[in-house]
The first five atom37 places (N, CA, C, CB, O) and aatype in JSON, in Angstrom:
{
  "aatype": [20, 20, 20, 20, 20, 20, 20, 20, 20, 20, 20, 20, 20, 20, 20, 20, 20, 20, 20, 20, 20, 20, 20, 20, 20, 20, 20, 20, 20, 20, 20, 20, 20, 20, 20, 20, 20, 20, 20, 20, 20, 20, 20, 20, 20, 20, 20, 20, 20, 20, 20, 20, 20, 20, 20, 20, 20, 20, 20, 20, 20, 20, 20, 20, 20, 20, 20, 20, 20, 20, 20, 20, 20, 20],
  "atom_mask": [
    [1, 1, 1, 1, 1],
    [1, 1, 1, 1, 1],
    [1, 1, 1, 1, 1],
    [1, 1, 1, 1, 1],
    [1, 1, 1, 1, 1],
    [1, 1, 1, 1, 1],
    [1, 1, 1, 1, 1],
    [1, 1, 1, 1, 1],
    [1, 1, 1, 1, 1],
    [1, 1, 1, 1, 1],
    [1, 1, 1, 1, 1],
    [1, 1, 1, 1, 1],
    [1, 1, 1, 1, 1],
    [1, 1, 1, 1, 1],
    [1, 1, 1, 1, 1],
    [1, 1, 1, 1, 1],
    [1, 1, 1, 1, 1],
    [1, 1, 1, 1, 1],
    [1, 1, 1, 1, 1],
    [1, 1, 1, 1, 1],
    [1, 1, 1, 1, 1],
    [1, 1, 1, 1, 1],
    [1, 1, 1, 1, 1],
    [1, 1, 1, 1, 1],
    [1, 1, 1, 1, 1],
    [1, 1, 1, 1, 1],
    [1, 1, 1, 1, 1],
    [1, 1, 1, 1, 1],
    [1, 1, 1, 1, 1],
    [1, 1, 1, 1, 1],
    [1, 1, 1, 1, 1],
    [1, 1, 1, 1, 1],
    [1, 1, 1, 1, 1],
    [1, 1, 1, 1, 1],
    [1, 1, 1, 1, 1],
    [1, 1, 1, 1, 1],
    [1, 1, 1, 1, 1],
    [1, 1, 1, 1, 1],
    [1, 1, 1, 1, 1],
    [1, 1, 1, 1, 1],
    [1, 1, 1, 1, 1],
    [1, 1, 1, 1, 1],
    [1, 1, 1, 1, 1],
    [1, 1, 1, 1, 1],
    [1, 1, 1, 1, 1],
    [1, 1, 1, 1, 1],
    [1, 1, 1, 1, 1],
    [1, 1, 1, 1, 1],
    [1, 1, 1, 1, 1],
    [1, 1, 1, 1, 1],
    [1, 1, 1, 1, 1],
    [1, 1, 1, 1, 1],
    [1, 1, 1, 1, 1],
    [1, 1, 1, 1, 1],
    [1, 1, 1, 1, 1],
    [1, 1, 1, 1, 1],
    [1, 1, 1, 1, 1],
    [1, 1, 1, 1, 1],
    [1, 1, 1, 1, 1],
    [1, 1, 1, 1, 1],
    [1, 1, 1, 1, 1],
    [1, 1, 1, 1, 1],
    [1, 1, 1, 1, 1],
    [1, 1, 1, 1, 1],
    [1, 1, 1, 1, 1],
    [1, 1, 1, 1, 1],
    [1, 1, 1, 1, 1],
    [1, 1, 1, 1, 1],
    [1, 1, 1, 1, 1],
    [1, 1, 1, 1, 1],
    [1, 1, 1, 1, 1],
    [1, 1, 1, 1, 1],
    [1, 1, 1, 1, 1],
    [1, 1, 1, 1, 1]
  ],
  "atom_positions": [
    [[-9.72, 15.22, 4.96], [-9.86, 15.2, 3.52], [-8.55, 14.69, 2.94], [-10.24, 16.61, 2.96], [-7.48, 14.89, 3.53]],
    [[-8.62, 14.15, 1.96], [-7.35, 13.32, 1.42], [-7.51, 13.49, -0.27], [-7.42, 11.45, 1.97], [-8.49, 13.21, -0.96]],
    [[-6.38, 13.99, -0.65], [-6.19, 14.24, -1.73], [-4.79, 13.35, -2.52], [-6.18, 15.65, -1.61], [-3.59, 13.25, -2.24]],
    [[-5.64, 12.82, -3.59], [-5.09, 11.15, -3.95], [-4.67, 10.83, -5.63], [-6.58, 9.93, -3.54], [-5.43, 10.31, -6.45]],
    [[-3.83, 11.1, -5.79], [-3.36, 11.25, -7.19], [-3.58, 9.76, -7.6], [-1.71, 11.85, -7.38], [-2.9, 8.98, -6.94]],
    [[-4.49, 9.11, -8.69], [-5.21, 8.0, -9.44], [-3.82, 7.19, -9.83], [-6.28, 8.57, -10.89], [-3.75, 5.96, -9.77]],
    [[-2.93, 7.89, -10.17], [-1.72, 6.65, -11.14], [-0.36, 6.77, -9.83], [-0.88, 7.58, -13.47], [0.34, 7.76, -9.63]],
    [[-0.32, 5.57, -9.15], [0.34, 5.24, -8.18], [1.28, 4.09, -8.31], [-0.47, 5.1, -7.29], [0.45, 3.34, -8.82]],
    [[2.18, 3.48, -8.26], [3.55, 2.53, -8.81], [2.48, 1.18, -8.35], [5.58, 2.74, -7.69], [2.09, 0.28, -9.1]],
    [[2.18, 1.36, -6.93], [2.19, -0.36, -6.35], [0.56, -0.21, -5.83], [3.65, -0.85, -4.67], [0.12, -0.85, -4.87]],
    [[-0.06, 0.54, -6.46], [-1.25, 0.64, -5.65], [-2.73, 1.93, -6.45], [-0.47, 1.25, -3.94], [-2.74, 3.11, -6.12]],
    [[-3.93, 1.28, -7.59], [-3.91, 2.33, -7.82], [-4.75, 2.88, -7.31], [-3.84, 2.52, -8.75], [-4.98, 2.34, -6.22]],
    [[-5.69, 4.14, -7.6], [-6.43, 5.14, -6.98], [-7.54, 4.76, -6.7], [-6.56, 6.2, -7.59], [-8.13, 5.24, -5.74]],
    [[-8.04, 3.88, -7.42], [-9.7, 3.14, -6.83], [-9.6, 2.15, -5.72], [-10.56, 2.14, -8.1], [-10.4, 2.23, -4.79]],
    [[-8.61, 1.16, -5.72], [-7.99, 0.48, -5.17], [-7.95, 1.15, -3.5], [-6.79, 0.32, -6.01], [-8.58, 0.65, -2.57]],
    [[-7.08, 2.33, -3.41], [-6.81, 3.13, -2.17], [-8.12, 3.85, -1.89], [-5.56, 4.18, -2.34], [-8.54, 3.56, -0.76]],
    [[-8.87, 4.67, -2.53], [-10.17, 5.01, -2.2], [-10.82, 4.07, -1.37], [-10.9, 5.21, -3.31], [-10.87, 4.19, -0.14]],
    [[-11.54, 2.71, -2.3], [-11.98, 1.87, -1.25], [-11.67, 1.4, -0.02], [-12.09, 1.14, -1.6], [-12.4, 1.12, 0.93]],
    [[-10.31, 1.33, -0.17], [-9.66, 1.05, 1.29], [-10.05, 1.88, 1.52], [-8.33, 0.86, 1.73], [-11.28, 1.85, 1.48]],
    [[-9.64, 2.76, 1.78], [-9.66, 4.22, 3.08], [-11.12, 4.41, 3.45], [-9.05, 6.05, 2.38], [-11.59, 4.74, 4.54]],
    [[-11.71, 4.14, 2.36], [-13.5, 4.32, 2.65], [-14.16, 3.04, 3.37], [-14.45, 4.48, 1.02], [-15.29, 3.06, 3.86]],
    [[-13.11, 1.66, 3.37], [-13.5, 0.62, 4.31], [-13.08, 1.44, 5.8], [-12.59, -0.99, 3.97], [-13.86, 1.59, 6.75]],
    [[-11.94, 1.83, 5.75], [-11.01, 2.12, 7.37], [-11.79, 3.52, 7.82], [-8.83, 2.5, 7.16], [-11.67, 3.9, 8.99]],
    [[-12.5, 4.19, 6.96], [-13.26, 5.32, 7.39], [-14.36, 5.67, 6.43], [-12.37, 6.48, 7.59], [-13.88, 6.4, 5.57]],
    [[-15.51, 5.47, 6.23], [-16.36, 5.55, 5.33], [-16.65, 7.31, 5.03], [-17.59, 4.63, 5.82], [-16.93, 7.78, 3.93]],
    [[-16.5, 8.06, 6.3], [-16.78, 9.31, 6.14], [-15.94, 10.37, 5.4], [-16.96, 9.65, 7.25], [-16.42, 11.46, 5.08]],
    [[-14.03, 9.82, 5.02], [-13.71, 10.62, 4.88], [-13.4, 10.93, 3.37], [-13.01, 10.65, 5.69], [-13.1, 10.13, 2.49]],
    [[-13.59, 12.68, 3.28], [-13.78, 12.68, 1.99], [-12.56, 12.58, 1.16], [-14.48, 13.75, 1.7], [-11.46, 12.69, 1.7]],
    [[-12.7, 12.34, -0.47], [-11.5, 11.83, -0.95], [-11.43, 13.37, -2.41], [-11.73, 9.72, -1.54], [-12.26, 14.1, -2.95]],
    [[-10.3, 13.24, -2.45], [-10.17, 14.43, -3.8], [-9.47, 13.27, -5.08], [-8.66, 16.17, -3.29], [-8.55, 12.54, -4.74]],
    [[-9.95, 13.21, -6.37], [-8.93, 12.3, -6.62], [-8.6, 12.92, -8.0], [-9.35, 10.66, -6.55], [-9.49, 13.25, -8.79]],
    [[-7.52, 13.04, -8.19], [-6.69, 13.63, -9.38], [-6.12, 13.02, -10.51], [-5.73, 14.13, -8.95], [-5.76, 11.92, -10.09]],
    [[-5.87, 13.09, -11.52], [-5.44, 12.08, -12.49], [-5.12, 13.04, -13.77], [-6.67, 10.86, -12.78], [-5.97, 13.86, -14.12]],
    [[-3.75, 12.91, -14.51], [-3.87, 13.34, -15.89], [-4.12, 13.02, -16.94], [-3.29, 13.64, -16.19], [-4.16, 13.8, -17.89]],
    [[-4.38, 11.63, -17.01], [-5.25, 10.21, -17.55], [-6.08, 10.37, -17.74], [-5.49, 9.16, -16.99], [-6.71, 10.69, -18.74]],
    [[-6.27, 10.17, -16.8], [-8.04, 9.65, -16.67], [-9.16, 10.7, -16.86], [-8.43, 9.05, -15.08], [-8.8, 11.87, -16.76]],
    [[-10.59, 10.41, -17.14], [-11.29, 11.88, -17.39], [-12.45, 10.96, -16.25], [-11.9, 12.59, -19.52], [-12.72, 9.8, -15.92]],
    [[-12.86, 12.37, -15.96], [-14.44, 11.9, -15.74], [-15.11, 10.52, -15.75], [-15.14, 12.46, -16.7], [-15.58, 9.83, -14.84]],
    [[-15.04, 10.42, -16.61], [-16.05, 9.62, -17.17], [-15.32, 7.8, -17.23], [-16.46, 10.43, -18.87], [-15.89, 6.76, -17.58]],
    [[-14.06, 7.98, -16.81], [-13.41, 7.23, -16.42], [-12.98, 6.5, -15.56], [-13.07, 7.44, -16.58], [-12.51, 5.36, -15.59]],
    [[-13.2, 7.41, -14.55], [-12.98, 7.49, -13.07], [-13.82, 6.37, -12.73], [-13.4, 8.91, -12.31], [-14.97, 6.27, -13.17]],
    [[-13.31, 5.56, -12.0], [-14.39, 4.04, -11.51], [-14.83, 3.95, -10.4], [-13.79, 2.65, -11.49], [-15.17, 2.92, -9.83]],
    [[-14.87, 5.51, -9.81], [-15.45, 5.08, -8.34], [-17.11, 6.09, -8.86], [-14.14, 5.89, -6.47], [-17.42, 6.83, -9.79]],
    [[-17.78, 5.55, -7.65], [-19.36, 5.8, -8.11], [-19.78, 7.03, -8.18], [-20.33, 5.24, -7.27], [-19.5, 7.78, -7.25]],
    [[-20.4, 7.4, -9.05], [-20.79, 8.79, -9.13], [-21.77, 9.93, -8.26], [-21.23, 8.72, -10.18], [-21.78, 11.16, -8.33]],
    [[-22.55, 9.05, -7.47], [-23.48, 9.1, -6.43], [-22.63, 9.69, -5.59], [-24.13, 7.85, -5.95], [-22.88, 10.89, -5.47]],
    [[-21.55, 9.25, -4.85], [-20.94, 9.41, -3.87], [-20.6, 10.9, -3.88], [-19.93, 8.49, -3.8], [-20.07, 11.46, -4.83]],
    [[-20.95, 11.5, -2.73], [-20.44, 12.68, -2.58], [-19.65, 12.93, -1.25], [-21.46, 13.55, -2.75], [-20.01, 13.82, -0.48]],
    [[-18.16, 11.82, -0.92], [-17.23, 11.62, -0.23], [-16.31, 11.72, -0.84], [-17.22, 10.77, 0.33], [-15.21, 11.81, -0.3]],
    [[-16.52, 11.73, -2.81], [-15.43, 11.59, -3.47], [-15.44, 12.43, -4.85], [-15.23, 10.16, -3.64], [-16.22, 12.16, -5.77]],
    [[-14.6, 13.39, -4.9], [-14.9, 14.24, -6.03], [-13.56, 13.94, -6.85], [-15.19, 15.91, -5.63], [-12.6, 13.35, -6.36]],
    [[-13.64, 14.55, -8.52], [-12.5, 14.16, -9.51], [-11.89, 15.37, -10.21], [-13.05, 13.17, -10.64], [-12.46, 16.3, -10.78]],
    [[-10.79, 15.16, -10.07], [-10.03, 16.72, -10.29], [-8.86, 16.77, -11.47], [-9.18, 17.2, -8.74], [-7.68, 17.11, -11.34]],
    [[-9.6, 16.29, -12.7], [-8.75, 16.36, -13.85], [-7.41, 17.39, -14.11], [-9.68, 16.61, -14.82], [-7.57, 18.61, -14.15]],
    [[-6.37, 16.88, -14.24], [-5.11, 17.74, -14.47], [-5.19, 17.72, -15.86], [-3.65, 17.22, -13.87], [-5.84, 16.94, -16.57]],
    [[-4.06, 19.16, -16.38], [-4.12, 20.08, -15.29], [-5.41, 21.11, -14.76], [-3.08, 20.86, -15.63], [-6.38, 21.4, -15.46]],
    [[-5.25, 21.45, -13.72], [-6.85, 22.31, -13.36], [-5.93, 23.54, -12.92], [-8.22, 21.54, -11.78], [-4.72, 23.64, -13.08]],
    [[-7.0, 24.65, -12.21], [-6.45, 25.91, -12.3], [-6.98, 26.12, -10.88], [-6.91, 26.93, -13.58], [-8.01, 25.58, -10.5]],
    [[-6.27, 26.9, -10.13], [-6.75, 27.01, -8.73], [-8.21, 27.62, -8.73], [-5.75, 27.93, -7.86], [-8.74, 27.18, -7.71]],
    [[-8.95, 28.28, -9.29], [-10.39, 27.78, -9.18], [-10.95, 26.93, -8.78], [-10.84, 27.66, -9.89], [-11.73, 26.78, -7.85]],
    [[-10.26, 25.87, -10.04], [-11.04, 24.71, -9.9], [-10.98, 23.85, -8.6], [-10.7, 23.92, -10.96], [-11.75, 23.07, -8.03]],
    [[-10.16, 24.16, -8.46], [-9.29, 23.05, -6.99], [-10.66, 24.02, -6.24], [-6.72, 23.45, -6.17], [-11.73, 23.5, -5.93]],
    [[-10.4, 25.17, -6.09], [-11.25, 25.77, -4.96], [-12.61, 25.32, -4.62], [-11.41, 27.07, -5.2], [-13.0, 24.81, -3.57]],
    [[-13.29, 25.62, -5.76], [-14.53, 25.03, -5.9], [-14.94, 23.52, -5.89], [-14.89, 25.47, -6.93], [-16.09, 23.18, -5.61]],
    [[-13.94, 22.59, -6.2], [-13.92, 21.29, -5.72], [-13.94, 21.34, -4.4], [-12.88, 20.55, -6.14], [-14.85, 20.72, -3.84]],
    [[-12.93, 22.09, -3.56], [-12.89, 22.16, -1.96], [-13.7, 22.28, -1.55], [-12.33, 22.89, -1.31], [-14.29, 21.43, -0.89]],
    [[-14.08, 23.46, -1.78], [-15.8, 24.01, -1.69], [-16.83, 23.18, -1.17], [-16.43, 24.28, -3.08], [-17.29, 23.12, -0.03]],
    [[-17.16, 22.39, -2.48], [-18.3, 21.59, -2.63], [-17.69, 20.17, -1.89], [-18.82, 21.46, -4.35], [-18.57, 19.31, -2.0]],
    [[-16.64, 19.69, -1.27], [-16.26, 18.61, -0.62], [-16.59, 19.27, 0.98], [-14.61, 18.13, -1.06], [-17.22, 18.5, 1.72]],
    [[-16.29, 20.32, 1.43], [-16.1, 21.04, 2.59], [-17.64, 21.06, 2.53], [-15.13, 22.47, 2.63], [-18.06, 20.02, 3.04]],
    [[-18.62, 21.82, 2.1], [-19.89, 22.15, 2.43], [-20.92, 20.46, 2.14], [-20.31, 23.66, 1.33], [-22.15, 20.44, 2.2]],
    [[-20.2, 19.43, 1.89], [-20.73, 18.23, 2.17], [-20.47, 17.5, 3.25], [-20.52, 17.57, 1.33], [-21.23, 16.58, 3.53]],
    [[-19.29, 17.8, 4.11], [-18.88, 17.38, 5.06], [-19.33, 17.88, 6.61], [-17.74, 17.5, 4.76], [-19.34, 17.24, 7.66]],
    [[-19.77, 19.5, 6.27], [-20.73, 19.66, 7.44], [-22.04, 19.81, 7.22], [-20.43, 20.68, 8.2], [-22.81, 19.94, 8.16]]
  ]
}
């Protein structure tokens, strides 16, 4: 599981998602942003390899994101 902060200097978060999802299609992605919302986020919504974790969040939230990334993965 890879957890991937969206605003990156030389490279950004959709950008690296796809890669990593070319070099491994299975693995799942967490992706974080204080920007960006939801509804923003440009990777596909279908996908459930890749969940979105608006900052700031509260360890709940992180949990239950884990959660639901972990119980998709087995």
């Amino acid at each position: 599981m890879i957890f991937l902060v969206m605003m990156m200097p030389n490279m950004d978060g959709s950008t690296a998602i796809n890669a990593i999802h070319r070099i491994n299609p299975l693995v799942p992605v967490i992706a974080v942003s204080g920007l960006l919302t939801n509804e923003q986020f440009p990777i596909s919504k279908e996908s459930n390899l890749t969940a979105f974790l608006p900052k700031p969040y509260t360890s709940q939230k992180l949990l239950e994101i884990l959660h639901k990334m972990i119980n998709n993965i087995n």
